[in-house]
PDB file of C-alpha atoms in Angstrom:
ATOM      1  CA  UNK A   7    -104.558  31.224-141.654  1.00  0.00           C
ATOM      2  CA  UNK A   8    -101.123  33.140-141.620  1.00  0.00           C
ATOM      3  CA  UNK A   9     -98.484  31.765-144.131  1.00  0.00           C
ATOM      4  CA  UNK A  10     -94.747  33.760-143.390  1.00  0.00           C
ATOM      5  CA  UNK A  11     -93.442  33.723-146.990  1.00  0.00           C
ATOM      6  CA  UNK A  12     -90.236  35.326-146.036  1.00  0.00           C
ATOM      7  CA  UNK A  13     -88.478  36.180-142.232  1.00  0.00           C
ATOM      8  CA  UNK A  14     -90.745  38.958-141.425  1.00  0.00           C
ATOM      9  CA  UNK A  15     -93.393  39.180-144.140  1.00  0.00           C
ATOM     10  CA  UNK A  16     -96.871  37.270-143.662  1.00  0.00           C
ATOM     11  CA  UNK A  17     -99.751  36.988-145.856  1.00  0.00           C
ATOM     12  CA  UNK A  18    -103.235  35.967-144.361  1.00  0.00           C
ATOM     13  CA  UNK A  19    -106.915  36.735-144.993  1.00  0.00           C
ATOM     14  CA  UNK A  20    -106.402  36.757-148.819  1.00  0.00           C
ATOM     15  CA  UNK A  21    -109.180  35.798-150.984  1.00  0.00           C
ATOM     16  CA  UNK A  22    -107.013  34.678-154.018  1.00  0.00           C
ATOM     17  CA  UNK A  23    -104.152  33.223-154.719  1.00  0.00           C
ATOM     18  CA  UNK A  24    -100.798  35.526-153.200  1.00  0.00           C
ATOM     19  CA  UNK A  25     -99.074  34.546-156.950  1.00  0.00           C
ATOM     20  CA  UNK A  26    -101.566  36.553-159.018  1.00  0.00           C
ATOM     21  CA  UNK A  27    -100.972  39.469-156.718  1.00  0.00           C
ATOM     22  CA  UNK A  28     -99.639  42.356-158.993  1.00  0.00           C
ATOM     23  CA  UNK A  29     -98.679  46.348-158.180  1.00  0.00           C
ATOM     24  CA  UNK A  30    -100.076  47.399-161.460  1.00  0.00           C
ATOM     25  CA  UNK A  31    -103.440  45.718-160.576  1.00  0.00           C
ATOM     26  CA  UNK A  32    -103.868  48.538-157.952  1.00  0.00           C
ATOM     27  CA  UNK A  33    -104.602  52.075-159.397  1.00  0.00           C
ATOM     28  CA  UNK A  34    -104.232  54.038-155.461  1.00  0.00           C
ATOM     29  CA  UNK A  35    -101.802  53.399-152.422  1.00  0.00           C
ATOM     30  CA  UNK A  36    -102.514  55.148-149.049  1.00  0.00           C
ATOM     31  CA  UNK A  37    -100.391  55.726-146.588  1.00  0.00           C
ATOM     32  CA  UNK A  38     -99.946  56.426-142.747  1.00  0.00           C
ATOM     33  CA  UNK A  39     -97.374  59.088-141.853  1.00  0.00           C
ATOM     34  CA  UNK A  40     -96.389  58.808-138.542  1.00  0.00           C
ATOM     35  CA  UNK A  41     -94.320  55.026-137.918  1.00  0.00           C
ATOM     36  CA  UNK A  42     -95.453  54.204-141.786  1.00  0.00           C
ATOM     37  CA  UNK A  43     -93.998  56.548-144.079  1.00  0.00           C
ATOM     38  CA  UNK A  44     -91.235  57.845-141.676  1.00  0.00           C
ATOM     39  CA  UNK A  45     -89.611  56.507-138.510  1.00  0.00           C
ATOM     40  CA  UNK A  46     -91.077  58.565-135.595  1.00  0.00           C
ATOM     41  CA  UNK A  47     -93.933  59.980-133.876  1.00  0.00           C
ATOM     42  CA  UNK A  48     -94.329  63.815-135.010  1.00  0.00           C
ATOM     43  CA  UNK A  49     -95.980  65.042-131.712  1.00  0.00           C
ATOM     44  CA  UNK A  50     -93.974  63.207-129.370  1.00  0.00           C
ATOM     45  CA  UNK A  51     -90.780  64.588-130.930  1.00  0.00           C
ATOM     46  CA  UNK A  52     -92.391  68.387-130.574  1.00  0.00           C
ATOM     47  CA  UNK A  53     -93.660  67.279-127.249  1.00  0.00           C
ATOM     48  CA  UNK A  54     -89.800  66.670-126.654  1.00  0.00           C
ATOM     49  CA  UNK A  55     -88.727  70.300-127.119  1.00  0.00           C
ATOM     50  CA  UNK A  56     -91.127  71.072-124.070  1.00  0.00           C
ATOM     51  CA  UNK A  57     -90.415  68.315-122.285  1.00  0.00           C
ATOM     52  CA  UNK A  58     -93.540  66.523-121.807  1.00  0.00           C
ATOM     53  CA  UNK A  59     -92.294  63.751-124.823  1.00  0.00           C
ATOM     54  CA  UNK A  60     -93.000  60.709-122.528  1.00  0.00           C
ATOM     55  CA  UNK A  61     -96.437  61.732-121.112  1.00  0.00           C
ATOM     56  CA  UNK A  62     -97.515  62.395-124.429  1.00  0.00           C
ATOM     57  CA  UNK A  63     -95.897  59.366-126.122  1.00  0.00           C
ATOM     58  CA  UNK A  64     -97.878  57.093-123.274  1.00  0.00           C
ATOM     59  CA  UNK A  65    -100.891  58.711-124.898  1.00  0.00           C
ATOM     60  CA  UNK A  66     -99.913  58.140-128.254  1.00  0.00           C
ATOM     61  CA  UNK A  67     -99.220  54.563-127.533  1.00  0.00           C
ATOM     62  CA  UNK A  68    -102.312  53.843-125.891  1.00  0.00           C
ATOM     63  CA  UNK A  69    -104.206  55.421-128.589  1.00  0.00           C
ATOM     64  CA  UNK A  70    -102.385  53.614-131.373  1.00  0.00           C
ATOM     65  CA  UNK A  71    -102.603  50.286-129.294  1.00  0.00           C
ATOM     66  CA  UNK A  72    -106.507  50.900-129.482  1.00  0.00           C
ATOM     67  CA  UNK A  73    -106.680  51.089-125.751  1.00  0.00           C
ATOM     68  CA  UNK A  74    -107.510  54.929-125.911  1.00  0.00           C
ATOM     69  CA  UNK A  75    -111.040  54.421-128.286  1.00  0.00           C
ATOM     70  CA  UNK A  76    -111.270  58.005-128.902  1.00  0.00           C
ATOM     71  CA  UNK A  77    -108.616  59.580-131.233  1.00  0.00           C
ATOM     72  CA  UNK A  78    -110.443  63.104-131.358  1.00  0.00           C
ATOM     73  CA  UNK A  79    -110.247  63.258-127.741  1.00  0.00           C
ATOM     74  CA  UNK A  80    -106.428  61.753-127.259  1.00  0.00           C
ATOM     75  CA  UNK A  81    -105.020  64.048-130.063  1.00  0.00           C
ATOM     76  CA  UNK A  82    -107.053  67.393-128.464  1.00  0.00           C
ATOM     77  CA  UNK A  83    -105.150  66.142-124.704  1.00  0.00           C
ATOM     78  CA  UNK A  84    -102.078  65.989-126.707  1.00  0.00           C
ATOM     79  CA  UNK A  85    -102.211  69.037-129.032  1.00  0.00           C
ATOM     80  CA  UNK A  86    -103.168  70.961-125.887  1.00  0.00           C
ATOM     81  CA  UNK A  87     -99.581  70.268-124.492  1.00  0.00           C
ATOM     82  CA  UNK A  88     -98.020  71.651-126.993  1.00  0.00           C
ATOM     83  CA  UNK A  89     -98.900  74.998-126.679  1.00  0.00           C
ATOM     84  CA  UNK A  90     -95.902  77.487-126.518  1.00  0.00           C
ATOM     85  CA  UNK A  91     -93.698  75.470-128.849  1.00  0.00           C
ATOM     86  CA  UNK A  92     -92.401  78.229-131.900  1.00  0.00           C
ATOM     87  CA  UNK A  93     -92.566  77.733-135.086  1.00  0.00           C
ATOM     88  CA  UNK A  94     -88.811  77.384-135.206  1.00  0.00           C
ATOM     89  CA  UNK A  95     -88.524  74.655-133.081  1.00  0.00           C
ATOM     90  CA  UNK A  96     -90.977  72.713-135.476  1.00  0.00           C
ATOM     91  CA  UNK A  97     -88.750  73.609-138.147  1.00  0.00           C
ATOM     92  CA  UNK A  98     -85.753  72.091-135.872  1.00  0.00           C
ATOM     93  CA  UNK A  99     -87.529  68.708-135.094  1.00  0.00           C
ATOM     94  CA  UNK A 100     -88.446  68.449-139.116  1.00  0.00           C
ATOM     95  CA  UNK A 101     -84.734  69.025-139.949  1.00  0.00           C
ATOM     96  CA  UNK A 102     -83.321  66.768-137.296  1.00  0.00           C
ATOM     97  CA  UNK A 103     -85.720  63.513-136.462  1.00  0.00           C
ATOM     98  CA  UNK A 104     -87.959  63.446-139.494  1.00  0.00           C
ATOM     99  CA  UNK A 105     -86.549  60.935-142.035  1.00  0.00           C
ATOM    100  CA  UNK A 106     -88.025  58.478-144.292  1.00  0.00           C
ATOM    101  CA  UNK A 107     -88.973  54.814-143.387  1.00  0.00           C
ATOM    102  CA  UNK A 108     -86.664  51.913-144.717  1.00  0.00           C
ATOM    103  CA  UNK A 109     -87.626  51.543-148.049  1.00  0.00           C
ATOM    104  CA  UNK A 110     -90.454  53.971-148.167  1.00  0.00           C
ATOM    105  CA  UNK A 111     -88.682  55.768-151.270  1.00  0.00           C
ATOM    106  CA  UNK A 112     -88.583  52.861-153.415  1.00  0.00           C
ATOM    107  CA  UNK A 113     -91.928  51.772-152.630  1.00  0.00           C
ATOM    108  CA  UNK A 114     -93.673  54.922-153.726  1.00  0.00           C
ATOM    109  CA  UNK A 115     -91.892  54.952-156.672  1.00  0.00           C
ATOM    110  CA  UNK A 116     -92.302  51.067-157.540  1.00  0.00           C
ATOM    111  CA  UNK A 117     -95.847  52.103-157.467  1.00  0.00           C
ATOM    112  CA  UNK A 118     -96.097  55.687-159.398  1.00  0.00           C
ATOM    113  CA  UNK A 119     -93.799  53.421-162.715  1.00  0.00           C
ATOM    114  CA  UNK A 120     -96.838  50.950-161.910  1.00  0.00           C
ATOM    115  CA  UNK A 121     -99.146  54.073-162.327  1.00  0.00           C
ATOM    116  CA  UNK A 122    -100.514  54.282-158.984  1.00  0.00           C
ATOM    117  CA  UNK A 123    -101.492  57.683-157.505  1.00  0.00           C
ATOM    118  CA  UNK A 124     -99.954  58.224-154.049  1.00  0.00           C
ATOM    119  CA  UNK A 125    -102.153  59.021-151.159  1.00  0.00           C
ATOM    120  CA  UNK A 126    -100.701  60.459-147.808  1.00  0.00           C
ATOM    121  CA  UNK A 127    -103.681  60.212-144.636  1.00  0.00           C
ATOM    122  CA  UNK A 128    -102.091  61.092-141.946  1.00  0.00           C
ATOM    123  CA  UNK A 129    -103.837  61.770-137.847  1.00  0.00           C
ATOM    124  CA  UNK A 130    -100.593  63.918-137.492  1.00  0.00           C
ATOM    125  CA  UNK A 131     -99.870  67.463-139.396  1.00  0.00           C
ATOM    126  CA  UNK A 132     -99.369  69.739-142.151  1.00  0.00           C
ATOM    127  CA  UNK A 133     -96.555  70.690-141.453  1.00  0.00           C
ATOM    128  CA  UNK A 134     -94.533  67.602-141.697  1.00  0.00           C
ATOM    129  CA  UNK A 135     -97.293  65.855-144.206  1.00  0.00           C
ATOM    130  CA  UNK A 136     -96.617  68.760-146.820  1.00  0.00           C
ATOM    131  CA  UNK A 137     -92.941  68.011-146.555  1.00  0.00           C
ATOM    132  CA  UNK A 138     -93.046  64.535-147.095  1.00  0.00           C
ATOM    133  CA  UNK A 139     -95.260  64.876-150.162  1.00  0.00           C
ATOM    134  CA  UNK A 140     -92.104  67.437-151.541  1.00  0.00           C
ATOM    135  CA  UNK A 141     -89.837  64.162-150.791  1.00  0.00           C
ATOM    136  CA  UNK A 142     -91.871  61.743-152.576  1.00  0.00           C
ATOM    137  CA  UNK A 143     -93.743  63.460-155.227  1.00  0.00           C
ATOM    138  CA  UNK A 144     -97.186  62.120-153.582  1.00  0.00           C
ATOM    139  CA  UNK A 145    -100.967  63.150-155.425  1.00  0.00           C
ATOM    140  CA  UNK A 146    -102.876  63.679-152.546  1.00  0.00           C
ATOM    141  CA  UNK A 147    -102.407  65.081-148.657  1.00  0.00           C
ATOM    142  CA  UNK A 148    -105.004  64.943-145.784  1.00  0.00           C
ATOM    143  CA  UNK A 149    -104.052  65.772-142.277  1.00  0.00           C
ATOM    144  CA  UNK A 150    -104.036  68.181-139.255  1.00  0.00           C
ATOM    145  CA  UNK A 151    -103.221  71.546-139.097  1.00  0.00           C
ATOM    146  CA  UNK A 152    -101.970  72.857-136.041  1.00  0.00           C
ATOM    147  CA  UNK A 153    -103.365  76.520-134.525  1.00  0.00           C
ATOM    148  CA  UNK A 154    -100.579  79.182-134.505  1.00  0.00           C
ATOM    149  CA  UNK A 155    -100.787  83.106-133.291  1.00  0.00           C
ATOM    150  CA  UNK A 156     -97.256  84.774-133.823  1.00  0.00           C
ATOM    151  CA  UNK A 157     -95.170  82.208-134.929  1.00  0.00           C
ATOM    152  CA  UNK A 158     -96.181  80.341-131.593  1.00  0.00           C
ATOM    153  CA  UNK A 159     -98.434  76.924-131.069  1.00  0.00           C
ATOM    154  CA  UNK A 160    -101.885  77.858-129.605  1.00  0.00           C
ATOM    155  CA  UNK A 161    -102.410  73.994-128.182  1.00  0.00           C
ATOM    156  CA  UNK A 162    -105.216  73.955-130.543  1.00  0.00           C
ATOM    157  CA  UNK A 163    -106.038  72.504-134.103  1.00  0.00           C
ATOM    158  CA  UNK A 164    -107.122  74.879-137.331  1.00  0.00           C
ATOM    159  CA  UNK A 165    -110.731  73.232-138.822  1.00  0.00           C
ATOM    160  CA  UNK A 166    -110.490  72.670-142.495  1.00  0.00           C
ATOM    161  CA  UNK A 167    -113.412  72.080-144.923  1.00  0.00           C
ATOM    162  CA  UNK A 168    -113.755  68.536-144.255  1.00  0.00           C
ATOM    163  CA  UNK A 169    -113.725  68.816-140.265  1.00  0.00           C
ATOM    164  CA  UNK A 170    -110.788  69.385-137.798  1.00  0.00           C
ATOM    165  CA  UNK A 171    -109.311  66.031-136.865  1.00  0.00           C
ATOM    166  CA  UNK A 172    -107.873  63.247-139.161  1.00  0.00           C
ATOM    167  CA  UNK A 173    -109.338  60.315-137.266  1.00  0.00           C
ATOM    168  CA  UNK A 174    -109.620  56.606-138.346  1.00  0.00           C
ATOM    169  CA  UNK A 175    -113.066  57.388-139.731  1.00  0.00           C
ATOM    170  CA  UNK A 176    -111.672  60.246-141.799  1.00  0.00           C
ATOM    171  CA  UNK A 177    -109.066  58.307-143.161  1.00  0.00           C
ATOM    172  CA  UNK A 178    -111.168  55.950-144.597  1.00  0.00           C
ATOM    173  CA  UNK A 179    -113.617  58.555-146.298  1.00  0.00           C
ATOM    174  CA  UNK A 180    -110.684  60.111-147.752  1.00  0.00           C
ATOM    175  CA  UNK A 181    -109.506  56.927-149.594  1.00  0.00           C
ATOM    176  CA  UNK A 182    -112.943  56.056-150.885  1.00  0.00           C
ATOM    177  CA  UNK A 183    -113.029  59.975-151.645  1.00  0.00           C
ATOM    178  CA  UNK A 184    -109.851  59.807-153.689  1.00  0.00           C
ATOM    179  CA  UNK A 185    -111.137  56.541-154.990  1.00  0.00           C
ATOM    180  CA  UNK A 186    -113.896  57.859-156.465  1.00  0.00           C
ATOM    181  CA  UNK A 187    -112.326  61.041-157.692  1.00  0.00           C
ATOM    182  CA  UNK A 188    -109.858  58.840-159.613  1.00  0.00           C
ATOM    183  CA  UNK A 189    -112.995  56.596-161.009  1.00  0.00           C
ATOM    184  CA  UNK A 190    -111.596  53.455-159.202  1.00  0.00           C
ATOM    185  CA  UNK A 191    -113.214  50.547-156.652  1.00  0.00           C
ATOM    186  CA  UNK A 192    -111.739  50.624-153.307  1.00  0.00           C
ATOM    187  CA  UNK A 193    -110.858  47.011-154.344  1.00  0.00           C
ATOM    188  CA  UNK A 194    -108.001  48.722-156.221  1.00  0.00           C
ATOM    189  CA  UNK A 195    -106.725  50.433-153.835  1.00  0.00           C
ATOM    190  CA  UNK A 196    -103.469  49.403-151.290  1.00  0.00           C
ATOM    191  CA  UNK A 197    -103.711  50.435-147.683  1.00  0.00           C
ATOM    192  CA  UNK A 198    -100.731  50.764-145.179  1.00  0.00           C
ATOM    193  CA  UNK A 199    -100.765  51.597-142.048  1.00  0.00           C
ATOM    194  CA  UNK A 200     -99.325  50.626-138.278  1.00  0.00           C
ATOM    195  CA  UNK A 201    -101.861  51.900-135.735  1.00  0.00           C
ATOM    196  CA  UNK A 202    -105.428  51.176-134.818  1.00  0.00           C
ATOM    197  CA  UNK A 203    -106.735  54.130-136.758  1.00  0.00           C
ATOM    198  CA  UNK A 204    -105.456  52.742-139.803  1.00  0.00           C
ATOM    199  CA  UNK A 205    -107.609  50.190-139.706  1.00  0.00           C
ATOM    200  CA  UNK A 206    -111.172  51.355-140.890  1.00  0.00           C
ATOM    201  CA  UNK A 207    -109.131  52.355-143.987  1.00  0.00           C
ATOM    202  CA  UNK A 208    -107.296  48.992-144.336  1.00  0.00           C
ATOM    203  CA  UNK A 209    -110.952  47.317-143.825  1.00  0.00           C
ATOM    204  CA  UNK A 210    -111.713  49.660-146.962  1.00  0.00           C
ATOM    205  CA  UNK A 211    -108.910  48.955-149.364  1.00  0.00           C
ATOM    206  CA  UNK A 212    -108.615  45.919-151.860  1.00  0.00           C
ATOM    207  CA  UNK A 213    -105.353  44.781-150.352  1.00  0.00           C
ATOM    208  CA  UNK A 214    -104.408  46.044-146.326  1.00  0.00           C
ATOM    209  CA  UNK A 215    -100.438  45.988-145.376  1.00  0.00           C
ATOM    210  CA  UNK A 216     -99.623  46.298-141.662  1.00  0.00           C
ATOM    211  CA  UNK A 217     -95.861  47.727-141.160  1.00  0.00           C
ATOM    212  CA  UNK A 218     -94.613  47.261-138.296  1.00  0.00           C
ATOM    213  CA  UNK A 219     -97.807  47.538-136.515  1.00  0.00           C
ATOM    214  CA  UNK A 220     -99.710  47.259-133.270  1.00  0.00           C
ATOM    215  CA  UNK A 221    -100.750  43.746-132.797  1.00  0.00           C
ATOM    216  CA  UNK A 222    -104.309  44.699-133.492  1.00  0.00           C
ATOM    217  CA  UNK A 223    -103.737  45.823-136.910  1.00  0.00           C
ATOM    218  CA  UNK A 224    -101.548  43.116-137.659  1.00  0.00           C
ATOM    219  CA  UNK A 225    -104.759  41.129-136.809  1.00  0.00           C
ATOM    220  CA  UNK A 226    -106.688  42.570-139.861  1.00  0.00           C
ATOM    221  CA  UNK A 227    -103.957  43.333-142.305  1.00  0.00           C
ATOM    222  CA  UNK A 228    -103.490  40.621-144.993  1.00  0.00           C
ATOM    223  CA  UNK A 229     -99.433  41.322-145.655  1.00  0.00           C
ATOM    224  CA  UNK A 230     -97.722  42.019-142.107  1.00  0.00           C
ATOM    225  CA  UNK A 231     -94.316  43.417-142.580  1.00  0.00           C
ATOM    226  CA  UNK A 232     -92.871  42.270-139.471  1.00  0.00           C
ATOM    227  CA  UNK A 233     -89.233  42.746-140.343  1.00  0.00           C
ATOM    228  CA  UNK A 234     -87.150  45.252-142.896  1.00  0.00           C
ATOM    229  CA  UNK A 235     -88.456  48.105-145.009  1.00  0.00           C
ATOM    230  CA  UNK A 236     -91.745  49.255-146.897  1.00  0.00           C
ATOM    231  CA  UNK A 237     -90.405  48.178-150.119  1.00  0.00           C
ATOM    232  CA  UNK A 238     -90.982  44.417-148.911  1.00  0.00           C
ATOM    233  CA  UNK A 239     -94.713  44.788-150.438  1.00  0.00           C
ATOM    234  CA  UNK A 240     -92.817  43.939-153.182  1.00  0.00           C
ATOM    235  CA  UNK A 241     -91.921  40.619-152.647  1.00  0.00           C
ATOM    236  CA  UNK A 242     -95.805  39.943-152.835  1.00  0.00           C
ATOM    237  CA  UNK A 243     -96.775  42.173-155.451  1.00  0.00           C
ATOM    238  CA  UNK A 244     -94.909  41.060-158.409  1.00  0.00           C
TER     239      UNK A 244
END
């Protein structure tokens, strides 16, 4: 049962009462990059500068949809397209599409004066996730890093201690990872994501916030912000 408690903001699948719901009960927030924390789609705006943007935003869509099962596979297909993009036009697409999501500021920092630590799990890359953790002050960074030779975009991905590929199964290790590195139950942690790869983290968390997401993941989530910003979490955690 699905109870809309403002235009735009549902609560469902709760196991107490929404009114005792409280920020500072929560020690950990995750996040999704890509359509969470900011407003576009980091490889389909690089995909842009070669201009293959809409056959690699079809993929993306699919995959985020859930209709594409295998992440690995759909972000190797893309990734491979983007080989030949410079390191300068990364730099441009960073400067010129990448900005924050409605409300995203205030929500991070709503929860770091709560005392939450700030997570950042993100199936896109470095190079943008870095940056966003300079904007927001964020603890903790897992994502992709993209192959380079000279300044140039191999169409591959680097491997990194953990394994190559940020997938949904990754994203949930790294929250219980993080979890237990801070000494906390995953039923203190917050997840929030907007694609079907958020999910196995969401499933994880103590409380799961869909933002503007895929009808799938609005299916799990127990707060669906259908309308406005991130900071509308908010309104249920007093």
């Amino acid at each position: 049962m699905s109870t809309e408690i403002a235009p735009g903001l549902l609560i469902q699948n709760l196991a107490k009462d929404p009114a005792t719901l409280r920020l500072s009960d929560y020690k950990l927030i995750a996040f999704d990059m890509d359509s969470t924390l900011i407003t576009i789609e980091c490889i389909d705006e690089i995909a842009d500068v070669t201009g293959k943007k809409a056959e690699v935003a079809a993929i993306t869509e699919a995959t985020m949809r859930g209709e594409i099962a295998d992440f690995k596979d759909s972000l190797r297909q893309r990734v491979a397209k983007l080989r030949g993009v410079t390191q300068a036009q990364m730099l441009q697409v960073r400067q010129e599409r990448l900005k924050l999501s409605p409300g995203a500021q205030e929500l991070v920092q709503a929860a770091q004066k709560a005392g939450l630590k700030v997570l950042l799990v993100s199936g896109g890359f470095t190079f943008f996730a870095e940056y966003v953790r300079g904007l927001l002050n964020i603890d903790f960074v897992r994502a992709n890093v993209l192959e380079e030779a000279d300044g140039v975009l191999t169409g591959g991905l680097v491997a990194q201690c953990w394994g190559d590929i940020c997938d949904g199964a990754e994203k949930r290790r790294t929250l219980l990872e993080v979890a237990s590195l801070l000494g906390i139950a995953p039923a203190q942690c917050i997840a929030v994501g907007d694609g079907s790869n958020d999910i196995p983290m969401m499933e994880a968390a103590g409380l799961s916030v869909a933002y503007h997401a895929k009808p799938r993941v609005r299916s799990v989530a127990q707060v669906c912000i259908n309308e406005g910003g991130l900071d509308r979490l908010l309104e249920v955690l007093g």
